[in-house]
mmCIF file of C-alpha atoms in Angstrom:
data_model
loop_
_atom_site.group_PDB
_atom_site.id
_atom_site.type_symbol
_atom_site.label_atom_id
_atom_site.label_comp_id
_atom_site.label_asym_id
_atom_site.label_seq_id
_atom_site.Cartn_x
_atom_site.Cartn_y
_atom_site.Cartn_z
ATOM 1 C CA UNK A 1 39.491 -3.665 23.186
ATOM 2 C CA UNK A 2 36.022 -2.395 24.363
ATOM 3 C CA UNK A 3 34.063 -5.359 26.134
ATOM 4 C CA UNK A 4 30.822 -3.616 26.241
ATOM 5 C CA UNK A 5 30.887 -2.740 22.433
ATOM 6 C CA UNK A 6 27.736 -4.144 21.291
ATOM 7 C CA UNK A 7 27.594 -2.886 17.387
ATOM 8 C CA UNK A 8 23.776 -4.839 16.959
ATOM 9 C CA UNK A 9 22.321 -2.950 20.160
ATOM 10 C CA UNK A 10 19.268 -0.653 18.714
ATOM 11 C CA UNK A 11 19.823 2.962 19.237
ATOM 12 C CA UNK A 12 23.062 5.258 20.074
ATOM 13 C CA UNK A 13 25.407 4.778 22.193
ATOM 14 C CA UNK A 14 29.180 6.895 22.645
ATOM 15 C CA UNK A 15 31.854 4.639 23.883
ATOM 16 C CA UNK A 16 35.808 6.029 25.275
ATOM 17 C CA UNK A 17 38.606 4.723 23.155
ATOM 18 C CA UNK A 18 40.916 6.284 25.670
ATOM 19 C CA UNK A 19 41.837 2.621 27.596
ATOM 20 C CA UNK A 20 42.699 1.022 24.112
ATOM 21 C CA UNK A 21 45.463 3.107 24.073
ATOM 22 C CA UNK A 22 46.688 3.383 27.597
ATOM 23 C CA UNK A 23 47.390 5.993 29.976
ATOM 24 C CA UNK A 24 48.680 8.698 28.129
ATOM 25 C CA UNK A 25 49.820 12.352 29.533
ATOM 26 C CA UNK A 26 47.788 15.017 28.418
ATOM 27 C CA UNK A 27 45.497 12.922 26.536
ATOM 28 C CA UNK A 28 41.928 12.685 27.327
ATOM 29 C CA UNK A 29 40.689 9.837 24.873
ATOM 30 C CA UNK A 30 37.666 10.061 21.911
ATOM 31 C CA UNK A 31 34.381 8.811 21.518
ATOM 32 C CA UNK A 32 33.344 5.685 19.558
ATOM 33 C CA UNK A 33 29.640 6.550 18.759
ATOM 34 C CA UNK A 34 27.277 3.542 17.556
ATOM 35 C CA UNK A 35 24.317 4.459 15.721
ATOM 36 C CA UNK A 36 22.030 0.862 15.291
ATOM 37 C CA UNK A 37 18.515 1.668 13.767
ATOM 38 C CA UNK A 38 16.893 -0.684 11.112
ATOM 39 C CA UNK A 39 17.763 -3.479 8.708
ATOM 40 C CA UNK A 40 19.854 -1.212 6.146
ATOM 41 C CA UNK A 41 23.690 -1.515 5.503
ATOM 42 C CA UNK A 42 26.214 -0.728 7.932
ATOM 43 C CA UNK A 43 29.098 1.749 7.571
ATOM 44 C CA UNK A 44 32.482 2.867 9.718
ATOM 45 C CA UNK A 45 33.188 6.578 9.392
ATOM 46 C CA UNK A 46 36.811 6.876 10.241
ATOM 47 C CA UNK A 47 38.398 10.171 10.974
ATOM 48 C CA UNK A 48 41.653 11.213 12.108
ATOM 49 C CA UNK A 49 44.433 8.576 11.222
ATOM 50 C CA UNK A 50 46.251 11.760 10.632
ATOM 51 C CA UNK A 51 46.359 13.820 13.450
ATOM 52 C CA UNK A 52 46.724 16.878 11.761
ATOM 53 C CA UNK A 53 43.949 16.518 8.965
ATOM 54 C CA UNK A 54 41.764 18.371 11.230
ATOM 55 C CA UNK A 55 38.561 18.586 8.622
ATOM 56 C CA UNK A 56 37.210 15.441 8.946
ATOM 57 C CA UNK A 57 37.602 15.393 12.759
ATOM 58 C CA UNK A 58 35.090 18.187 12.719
ATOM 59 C CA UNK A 59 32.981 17.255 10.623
ATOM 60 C CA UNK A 60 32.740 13.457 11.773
ATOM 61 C CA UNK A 61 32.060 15.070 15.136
ATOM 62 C CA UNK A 62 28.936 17.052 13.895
ATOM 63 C CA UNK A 63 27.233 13.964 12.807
ATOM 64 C CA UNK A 64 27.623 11.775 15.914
ATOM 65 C CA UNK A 65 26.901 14.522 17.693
ATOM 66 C CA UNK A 66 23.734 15.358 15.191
ATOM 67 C CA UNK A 67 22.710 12.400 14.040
ATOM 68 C CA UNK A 68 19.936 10.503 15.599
ATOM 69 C CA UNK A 69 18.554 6.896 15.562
ATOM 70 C CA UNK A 70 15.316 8.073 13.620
ATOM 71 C CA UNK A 71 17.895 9.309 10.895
ATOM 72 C CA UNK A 72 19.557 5.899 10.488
ATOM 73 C CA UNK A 73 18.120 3.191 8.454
ATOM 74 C CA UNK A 74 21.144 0.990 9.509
ATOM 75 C CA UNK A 75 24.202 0.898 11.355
ATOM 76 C CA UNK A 76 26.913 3.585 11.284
ATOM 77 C CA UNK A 77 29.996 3.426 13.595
ATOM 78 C CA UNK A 78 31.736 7.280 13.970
ATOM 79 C CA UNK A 79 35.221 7.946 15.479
ATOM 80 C CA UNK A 80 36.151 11.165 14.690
ATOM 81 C CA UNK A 81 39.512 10.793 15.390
ATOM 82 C CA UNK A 82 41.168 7.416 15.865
ATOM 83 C CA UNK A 83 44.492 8.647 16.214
ATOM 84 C CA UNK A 84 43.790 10.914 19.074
ATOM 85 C CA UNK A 85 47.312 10.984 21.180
ATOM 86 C CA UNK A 86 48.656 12.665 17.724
ATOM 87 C CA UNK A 87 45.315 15.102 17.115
ATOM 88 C CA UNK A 88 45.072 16.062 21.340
ATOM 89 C CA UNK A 89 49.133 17.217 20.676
ATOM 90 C CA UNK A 90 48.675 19.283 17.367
ATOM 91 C CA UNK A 91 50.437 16.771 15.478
ATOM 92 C CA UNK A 92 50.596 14.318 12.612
ATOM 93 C CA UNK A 93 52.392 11.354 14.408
ATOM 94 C CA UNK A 94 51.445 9.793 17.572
ATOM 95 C CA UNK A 95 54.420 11.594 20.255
ATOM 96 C CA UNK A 96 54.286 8.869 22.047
ATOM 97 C CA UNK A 97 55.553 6.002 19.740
ATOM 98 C CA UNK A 98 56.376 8.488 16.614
ATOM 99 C CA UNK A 99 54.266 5.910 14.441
ATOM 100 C CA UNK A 100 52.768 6.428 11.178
ATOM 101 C CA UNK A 101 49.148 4.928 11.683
ATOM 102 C CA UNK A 102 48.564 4.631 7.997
ATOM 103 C CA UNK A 103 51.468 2.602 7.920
ATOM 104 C CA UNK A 104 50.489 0.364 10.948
ATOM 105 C CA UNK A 105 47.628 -1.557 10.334
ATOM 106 C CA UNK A 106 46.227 -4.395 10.883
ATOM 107 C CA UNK A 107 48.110 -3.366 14.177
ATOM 108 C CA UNK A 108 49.155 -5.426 17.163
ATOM 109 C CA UNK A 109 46.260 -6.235 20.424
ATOM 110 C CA UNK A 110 49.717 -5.987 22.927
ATOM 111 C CA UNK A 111 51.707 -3.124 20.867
ATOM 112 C CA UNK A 112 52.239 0.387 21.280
ATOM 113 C CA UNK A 113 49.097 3.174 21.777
ATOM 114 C CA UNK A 114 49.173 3.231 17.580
ATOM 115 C CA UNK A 115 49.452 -0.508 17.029
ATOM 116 C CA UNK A 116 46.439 -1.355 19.747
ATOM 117 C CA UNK A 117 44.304 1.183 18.335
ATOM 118 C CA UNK A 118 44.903 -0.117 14.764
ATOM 119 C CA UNK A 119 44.258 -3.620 16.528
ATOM 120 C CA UNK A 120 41.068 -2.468 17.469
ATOM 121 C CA UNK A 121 39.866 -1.581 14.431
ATOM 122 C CA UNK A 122 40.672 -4.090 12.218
ATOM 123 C CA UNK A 123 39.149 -6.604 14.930
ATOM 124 C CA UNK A 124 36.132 -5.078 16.397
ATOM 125 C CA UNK A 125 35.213 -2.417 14.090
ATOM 126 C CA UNK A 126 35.775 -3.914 10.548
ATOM 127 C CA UNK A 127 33.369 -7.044 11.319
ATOM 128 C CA UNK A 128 30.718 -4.952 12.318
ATOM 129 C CA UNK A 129 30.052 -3.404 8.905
ATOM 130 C CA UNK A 130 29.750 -3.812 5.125
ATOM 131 C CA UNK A 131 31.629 -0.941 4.438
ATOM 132 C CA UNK A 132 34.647 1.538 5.534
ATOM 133 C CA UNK A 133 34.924 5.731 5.077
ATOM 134 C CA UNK A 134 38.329 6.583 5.947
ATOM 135 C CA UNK A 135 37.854 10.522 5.593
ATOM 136 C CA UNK A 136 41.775 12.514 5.000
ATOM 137 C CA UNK A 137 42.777 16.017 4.240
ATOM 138 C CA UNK A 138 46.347 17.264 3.282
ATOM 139 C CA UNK A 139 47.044 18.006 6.927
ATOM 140 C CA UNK A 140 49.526 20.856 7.612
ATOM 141 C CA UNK A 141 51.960 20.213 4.913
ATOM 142 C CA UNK A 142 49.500 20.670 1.480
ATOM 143 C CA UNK A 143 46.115 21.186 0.372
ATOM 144 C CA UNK A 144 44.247 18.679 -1.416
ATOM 145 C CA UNK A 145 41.108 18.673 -3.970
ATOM 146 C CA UNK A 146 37.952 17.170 -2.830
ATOM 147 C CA UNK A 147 37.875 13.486 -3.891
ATOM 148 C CA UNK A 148 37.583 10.231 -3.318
ATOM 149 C CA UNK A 149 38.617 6.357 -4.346
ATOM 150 C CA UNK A 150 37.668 3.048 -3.298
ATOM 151 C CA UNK A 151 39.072 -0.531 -3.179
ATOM 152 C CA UNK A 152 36.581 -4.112 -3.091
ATOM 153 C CA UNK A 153 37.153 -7.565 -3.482
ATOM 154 C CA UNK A 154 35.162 -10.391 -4.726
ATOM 155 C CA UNK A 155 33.851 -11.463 -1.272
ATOM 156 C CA UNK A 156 32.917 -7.879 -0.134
ATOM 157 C CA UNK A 157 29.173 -7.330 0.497
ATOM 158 C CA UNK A 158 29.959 -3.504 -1.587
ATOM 159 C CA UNK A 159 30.644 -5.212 -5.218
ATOM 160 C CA UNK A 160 33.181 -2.900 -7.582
ATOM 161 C CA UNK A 161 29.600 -1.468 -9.473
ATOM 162 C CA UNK A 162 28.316 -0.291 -6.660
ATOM 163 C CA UNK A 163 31.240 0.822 -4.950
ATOM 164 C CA UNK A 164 31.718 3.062 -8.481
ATOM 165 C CA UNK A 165 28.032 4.189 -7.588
ATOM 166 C CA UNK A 166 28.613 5.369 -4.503
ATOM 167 C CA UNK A 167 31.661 7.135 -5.173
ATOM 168 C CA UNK A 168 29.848 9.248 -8.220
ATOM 169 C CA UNK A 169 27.261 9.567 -5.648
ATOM 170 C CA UNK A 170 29.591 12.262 -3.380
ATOM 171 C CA UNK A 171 29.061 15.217 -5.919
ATOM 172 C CA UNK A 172 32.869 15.615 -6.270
ATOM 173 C CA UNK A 173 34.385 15.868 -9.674
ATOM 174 C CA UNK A 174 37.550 14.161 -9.085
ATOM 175 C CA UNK A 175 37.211 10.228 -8.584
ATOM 176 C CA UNK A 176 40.665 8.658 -8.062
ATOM 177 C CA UNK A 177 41.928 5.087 -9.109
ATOM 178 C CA UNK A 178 44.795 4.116 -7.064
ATOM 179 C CA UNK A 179 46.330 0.820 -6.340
ATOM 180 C CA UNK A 180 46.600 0.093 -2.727
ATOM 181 C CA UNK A 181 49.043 -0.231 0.762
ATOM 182 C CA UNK A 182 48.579 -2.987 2.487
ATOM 183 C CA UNK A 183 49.316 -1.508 5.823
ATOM 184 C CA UNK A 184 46.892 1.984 5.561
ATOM 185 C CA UNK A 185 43.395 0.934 6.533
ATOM 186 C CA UNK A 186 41.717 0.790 3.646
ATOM 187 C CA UNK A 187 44.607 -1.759 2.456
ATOM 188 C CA UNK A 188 43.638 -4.059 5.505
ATOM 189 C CA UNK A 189 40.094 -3.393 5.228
ATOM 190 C CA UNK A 190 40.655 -4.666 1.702
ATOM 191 C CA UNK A 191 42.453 -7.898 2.853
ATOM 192 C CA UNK A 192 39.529 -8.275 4.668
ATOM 193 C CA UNK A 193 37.176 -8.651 2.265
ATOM 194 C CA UNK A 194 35.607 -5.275 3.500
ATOM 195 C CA UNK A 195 35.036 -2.705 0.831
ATOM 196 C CA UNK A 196 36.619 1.116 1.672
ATOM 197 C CA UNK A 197 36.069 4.483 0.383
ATOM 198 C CA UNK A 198 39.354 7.160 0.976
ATOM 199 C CA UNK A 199 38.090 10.541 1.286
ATOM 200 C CA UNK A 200 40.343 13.501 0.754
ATOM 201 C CA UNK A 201 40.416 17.196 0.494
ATOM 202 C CA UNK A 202 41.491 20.590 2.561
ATOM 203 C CA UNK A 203 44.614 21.095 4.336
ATOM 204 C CA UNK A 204 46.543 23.956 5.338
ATOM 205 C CA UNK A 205 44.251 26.985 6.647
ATOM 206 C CA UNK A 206 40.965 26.150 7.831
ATOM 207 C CA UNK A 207 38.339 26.832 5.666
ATOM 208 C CA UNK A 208 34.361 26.726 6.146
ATOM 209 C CA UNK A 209 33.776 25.904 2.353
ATOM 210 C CA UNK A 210 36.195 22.765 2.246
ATOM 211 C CA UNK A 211 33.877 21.563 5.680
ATOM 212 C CA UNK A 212 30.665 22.212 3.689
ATOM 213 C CA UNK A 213 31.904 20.176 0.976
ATOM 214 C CA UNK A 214 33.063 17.022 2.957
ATOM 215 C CA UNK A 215 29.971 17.396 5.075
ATOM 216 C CA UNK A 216 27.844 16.946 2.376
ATOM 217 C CA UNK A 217 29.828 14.531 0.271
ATOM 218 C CA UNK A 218 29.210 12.187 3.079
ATOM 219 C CA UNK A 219 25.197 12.713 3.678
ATOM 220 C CA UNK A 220 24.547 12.260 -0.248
ATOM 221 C CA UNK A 221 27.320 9.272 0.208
ATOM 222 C CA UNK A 222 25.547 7.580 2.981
ATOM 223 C CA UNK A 223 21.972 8.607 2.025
ATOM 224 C CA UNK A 224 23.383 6.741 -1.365
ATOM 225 C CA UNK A 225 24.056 3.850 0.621
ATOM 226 C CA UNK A 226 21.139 3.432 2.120
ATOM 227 C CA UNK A 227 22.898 4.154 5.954
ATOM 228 C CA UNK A 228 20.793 6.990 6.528
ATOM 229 C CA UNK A 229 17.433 8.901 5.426
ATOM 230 C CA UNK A 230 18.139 11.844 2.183
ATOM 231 C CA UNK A 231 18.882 15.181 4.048
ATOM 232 C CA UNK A 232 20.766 16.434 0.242
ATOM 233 C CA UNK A 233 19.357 16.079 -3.105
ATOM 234 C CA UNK A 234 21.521 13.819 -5.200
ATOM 235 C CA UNK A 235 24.185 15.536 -7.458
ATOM 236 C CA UNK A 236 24.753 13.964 -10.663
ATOM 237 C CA UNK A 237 28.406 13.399 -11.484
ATOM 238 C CA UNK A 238 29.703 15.093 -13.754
ATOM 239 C CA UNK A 239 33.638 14.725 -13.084
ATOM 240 C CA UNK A 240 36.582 13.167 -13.624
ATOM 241 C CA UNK A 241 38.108 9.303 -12.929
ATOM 242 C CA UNK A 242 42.157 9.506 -13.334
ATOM 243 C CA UNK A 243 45.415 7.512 -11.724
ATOM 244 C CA UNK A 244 47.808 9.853 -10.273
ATOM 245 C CA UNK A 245 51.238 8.626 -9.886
ATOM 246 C CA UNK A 246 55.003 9.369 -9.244
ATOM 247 C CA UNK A 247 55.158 10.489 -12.755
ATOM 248 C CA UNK A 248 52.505 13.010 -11.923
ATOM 249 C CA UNK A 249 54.396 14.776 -9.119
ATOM 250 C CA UNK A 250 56.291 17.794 -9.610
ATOM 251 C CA UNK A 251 58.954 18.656 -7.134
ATOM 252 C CA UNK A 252 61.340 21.219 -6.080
ATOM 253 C CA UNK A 253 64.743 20.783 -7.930
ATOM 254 C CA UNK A 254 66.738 22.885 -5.009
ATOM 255 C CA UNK A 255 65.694 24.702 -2.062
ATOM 256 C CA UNK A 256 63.716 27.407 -2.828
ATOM 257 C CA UNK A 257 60.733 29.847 -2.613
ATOM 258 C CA UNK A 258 56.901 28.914 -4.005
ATOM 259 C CA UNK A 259 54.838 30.264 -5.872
ATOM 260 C CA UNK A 260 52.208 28.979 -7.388
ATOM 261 C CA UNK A 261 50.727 29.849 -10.608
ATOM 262 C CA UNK A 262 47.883 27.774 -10.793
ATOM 263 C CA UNK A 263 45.304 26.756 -8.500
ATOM 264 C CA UNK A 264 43.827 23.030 -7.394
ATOM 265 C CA UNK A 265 41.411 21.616 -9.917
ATOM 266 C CA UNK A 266 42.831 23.519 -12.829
ATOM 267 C CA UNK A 267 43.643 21.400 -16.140
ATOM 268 C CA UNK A 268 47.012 21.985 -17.263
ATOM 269 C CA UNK A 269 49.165 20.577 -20.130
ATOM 270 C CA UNK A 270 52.360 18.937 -20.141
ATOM 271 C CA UNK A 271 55.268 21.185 -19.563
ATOM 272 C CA UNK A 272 52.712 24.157 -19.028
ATOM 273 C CA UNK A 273 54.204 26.403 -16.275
ATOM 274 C CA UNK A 274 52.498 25.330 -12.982
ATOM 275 C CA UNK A 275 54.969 27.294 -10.478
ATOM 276 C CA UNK A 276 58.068 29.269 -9.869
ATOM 277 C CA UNK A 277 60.752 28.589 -7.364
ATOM 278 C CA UNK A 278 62.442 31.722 -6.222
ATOM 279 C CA UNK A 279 65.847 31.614 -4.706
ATOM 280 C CA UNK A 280 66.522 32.048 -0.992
ATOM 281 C CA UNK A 281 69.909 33.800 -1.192
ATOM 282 C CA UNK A 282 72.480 35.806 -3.798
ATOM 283 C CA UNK A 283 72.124 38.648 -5.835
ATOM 284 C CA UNK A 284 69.966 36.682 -8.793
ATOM 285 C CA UNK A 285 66.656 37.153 -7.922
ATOM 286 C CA UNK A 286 65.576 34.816 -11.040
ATOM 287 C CA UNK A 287 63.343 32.327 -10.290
ATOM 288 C CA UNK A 288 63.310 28.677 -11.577
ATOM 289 C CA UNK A 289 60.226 27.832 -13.657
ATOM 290 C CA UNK A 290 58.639 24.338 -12.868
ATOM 291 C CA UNK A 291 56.713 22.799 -15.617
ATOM 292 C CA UNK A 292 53.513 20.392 -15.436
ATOM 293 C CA UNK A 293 55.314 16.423 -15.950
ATOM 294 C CA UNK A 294 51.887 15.511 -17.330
ATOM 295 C CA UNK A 295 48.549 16.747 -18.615
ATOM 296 C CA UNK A 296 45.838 16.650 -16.641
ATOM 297 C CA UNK A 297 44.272 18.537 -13.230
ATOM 298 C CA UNK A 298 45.978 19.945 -10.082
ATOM 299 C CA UNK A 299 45.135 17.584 -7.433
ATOM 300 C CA UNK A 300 47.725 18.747 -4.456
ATOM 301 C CA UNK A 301 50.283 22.015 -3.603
ATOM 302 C CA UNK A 302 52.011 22.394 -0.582
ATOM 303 C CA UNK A 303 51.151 25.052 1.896
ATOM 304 C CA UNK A 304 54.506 25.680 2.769
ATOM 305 C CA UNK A 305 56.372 28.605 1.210
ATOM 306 C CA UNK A 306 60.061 27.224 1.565
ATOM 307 C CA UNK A 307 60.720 24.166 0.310
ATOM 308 C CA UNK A 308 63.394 21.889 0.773
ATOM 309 C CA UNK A 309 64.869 20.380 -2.386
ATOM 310 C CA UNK A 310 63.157 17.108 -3.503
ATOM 311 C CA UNK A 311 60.262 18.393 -1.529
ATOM 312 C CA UNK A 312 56.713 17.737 -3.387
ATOM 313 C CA UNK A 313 55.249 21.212 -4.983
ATOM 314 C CA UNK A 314 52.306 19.994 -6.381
ATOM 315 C CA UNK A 315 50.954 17.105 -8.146
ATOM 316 C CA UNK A 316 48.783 16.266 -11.265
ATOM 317 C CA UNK A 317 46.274 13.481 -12.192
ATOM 318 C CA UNK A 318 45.460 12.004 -15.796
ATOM 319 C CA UNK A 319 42.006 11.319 -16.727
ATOM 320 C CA UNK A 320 40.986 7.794 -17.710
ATOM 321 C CA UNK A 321 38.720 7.493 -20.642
ATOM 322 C CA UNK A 322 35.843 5.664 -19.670
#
């Protein structure tokens, strides 16, 4: 834990998460920065539970580097990476106790480096604030459409109105309903009584646009909120809400070559053609055509070109009529 973590101090102040987690080689810790400025509400960007889902660790790091008390009209917590022993190695599991953070929480005080920081969050972090960002991307493994979805209870200060609100307020057009895991974050945070926000999109190559977008998802989202001053005019929504489950995936029936034939965000129709599978080996050079298991929109393709059989190739969402 941090003992001089003070979340009601006025101004900013950047704390080192590194000691939560121990002594670990080649790891150099992150910053915890504490933004306190006003009587507003109070929010916890969290970045990095992934170490590979590099976008939001950048963009998280702009603001607490950019951001400034005058900006604030509350209180908003920033770690741009939490799981930093898996980001500092270029991977998506911690190497030093191979655990899934997302699969970890509420965590442990006395566990391993994942467990502790987990700990930390759930026990410091979480009671300082009214309500939780937990910012993905696909990571390495497959790209991912802007968009977000939320979880509240009847005892959380964000009710499930305004939670709706806010998450119309990002500008995306994809707005995801999703039941929850206890054990990610925004499942404890929601066993908490503490209303969350997942926000997803990029993975794979880099790519300036996708960092625009989440960038300024977040200022209209916490501008929305009432965290911090308007720096974005407000974008109206005009998307989509839709559940995306199991029956919405699409996967690779052997091993096998992709190709894609559509692109994320497209609407496609059940049993439309949504990729091809060519074969790795023999003298048929025929590829297998994979069909769209539901209508709806592309929400996720992998990045890699070989897939395993089994493997995920791509995934579609149905739109709820509201």
């Amino acid at each position: 834990m941090l003992p001089d973590f003070d979340p009601t101090r006025p101004g900013k102040f950047i704390h080192d998460l590194g000691p939560i987690a121990g002594t670990l080689d080649g790891v150099s810790g992150e910053i915890l920065c504490c933004i306190n400025n006003g009587t507003g509400p109070s929010v916890l960007l969290l970045g990095g539970i992934h170490g590979d889902e590099y976008e939001a660790q950048i963009v998280l790091r702009r603001l607490a580097e950019r951001l400034t008390p005058a900006d604030v009209t509350g209180r908003i917590i920033i770690v741009p990476s939490i799981d930093f022993p898996a980001s500092q190695k270029g991977k998506r599991l911690s190497p030093f106790d191979g655990q899934n953070m997302n699969r970890c929480f509420p965590g442990k005080p006395d566990g391993t480096p994942t467990e502790r920081l987990c700990a930390f969050v759930t026990k410091q972090l979480f009671p300082a604030v009214d309500l939780l960002i937990d910012v993905h991307a696909g990571g390495g493994d497959v790209s991912v459409v802007p968009m977000v979805f939320g979880f509240t209870t009847a005892k959380s200060v964000v009710d499930d109105a305004q939670l709706t609100r806010l998450m119309e307020a990002w500008g995306y057009r994809f707005v995801q309903h999703v039941d929850g895991i206890d054990e990610t974050a925004c499942g404890a945070a929601k066993l908490a009584d503490l209303a969350s926000i997942e926000v997803e999109g990029g993975g794979g190559r880099m790519k300036s646009s996708e960092l625009a977008i989440m960038e300024e998802g977040l200022l209209r989202a916490l501008a929305a909120f009432g965290a911090i001053k308007p720096v974005l005019e407000p974008a109206p929504f005009a998307g989509v809400h839709f559940t995306a489950g199991a029956e919405g995936q699409y996967l690779a029936p052997d091993a096998g070559l992709v190709e894609h034939l559509v692109v994320l965000g497209d609407e496609v129709r059940s049993g439309q053609r949504v990729a091809r599978l060519h074969p790795t080996t023999g003298a048929n050079s025929a590829p297998k055509e994979i069909l769209s298991p539901a209508p709806g929109f592309v929400l996720r393709q992998t990045e890699h070109a070989f897939v395993a059989k089994g493997q995920l190739i791509g995934n579609v969402g149905t739109p709820i009529r509201r």
